PDB file of C-alpha atoms in Angstrom:
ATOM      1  CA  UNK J   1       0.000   0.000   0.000  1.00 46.00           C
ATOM      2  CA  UNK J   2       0.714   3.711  -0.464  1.00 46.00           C
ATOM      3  CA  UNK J   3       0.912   4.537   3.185  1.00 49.00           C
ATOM      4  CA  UNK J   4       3.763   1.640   3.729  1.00 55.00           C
ATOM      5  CA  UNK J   5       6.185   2.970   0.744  1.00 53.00           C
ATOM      6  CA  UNK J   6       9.579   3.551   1.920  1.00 63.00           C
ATOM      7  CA  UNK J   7       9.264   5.879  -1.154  1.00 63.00           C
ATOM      8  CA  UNK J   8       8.701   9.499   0.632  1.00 58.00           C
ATOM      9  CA  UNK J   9       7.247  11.153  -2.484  1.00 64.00           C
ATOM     10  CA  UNK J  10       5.054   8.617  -2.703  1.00 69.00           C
ATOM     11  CA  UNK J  11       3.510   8.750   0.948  1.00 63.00           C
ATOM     12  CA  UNK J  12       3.426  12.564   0.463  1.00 58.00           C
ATOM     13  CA  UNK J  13       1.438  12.241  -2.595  1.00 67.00           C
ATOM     14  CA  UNK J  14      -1.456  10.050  -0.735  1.00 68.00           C
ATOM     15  CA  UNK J  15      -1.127  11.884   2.372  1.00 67.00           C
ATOM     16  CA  UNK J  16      -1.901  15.255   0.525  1.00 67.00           C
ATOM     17  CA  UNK J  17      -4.607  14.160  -1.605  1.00 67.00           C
ATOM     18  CA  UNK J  18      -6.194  12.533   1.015  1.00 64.00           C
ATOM     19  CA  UNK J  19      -5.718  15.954   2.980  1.00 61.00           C
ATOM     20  CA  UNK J  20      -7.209  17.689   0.208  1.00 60.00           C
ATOM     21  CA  UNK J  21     -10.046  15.494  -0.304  1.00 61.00           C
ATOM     22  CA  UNK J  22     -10.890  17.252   3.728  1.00 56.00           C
ATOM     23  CA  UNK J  23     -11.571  13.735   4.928  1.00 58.00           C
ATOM     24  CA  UNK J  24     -10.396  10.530   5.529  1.00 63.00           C
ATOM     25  CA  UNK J  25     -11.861   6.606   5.656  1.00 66.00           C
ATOM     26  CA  UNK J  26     -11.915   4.950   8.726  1.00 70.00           C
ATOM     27  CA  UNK J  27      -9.514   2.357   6.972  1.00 71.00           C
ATOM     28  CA  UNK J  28      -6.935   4.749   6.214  1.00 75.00           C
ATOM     29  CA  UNK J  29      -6.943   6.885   9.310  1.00 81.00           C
ATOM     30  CA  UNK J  30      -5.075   4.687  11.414  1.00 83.00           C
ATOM     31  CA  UNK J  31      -2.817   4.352   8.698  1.00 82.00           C
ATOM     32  CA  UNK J  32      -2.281   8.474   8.469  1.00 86.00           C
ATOM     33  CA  UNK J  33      -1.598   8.481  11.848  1.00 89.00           C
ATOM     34  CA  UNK J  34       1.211   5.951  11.943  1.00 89.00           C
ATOM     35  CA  UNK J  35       2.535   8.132   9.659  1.00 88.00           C
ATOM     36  CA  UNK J  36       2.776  10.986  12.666  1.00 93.00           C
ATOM     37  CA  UNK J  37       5.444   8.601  13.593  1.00 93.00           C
ATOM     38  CA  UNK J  38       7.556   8.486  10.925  1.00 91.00           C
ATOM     39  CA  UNK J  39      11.285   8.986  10.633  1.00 91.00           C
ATOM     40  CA  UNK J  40      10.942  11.442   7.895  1.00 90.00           C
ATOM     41  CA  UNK J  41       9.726  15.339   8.639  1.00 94.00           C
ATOM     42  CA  UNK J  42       8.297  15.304   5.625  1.00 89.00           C
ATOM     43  CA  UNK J  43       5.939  12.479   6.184  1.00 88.00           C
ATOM     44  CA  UNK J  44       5.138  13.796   9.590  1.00 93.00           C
ATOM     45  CA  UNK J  45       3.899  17.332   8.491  1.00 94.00           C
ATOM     46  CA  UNK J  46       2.012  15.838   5.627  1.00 89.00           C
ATOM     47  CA  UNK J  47       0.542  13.441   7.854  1.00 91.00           C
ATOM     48  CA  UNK J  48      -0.675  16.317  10.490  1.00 94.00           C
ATOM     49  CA  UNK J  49      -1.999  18.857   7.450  1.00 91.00           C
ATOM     50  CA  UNK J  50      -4.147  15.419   5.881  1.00 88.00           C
ATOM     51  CA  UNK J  51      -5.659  15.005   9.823  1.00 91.00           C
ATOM     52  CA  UNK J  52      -6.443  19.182   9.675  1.00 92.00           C
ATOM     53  CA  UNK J  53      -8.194  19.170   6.675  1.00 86.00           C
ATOM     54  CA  UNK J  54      -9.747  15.718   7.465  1.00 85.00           C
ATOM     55  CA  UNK J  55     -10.784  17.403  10.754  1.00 88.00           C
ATOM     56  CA  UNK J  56      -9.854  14.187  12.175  1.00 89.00           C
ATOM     57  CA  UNK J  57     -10.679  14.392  16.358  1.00 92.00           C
ATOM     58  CA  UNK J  58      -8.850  11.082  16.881  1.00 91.00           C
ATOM     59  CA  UNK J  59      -5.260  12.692  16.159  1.00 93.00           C
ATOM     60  CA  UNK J  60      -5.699  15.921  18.244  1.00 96.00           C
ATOM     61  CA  UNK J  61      -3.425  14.169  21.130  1.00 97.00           C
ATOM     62  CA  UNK J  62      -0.896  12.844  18.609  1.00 96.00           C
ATOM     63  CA  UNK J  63      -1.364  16.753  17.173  1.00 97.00           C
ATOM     64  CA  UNK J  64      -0.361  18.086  20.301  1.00 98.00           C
ATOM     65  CA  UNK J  65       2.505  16.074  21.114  1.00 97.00           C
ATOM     66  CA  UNK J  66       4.320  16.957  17.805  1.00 97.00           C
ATOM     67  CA  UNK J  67       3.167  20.721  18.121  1.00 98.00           C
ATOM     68  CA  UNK J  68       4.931  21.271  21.575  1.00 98.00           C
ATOM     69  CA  UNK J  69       8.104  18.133  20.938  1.00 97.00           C
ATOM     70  CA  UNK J  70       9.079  17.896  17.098  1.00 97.00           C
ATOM     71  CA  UNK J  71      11.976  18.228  16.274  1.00 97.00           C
ATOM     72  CA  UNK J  72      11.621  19.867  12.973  1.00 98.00           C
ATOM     73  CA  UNK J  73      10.267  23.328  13.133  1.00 98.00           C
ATOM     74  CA  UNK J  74       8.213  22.431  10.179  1.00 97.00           C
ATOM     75  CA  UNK J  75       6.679  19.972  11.711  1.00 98.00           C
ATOM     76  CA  UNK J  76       5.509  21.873  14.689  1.00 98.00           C
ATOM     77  CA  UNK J  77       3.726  24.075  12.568  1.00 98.00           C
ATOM     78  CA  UNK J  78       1.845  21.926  10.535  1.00 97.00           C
ATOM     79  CA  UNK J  79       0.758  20.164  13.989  1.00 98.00           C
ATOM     80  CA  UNK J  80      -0.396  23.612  14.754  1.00 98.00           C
ATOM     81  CA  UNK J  81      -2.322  24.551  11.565  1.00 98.00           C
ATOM     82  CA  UNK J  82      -3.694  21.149  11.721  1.00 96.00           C
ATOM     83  CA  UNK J  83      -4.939  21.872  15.456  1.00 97.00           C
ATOM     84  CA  UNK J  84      -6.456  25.551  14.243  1.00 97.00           C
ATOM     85  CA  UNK J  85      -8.063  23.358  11.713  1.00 94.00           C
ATOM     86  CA  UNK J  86      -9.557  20.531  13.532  1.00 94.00           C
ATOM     87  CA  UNK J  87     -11.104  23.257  16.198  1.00 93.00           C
ATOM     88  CA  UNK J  88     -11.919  23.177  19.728  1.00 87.00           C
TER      89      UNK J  88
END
């Protein structure tokens, strides 16, 4: 599957059309939030902006973890525009 590519581009691609499409399938949500995980930046901040868009509740404490501990500045910030997003 998409969301287990090694190939970054790849899980970018699905991770920012499924963000696009503003939701996601109960299939491929936990999937997208593995991805929160992942060793690449990249993949992380995709993964948070697809869980914004998707308005996705479930990932708000996942969300919050990478908005106060990422690493990658980047990453932070799409945790925190996915946050804004998702809503109180």
């Amino acid at each position: 599957e998409r969301f287990e590519s090694e190939n970054v581009e790849e899980q970018w691609v699905t991770l920012r059309t499924m963000g696009r499409m503003g939701r996601t399938t109960p299939e491929a949500l936990p999937h997208i939030l593995q991805a929160l995980h992942d060793r690449r930046g990249s993949v992380r901040g995709e993964a948070a902006l697809a869980l914004g868009d998707a308005k996705a509740r479930p990932a708000v404490a996942d969300l919050r973890r990478l908005a106060d501990q990422d690493r990658e500045a980047h990453v932070r910030r799409a945790a925190r525009a996915a946050l804004v997003r998702i809503g109180p």
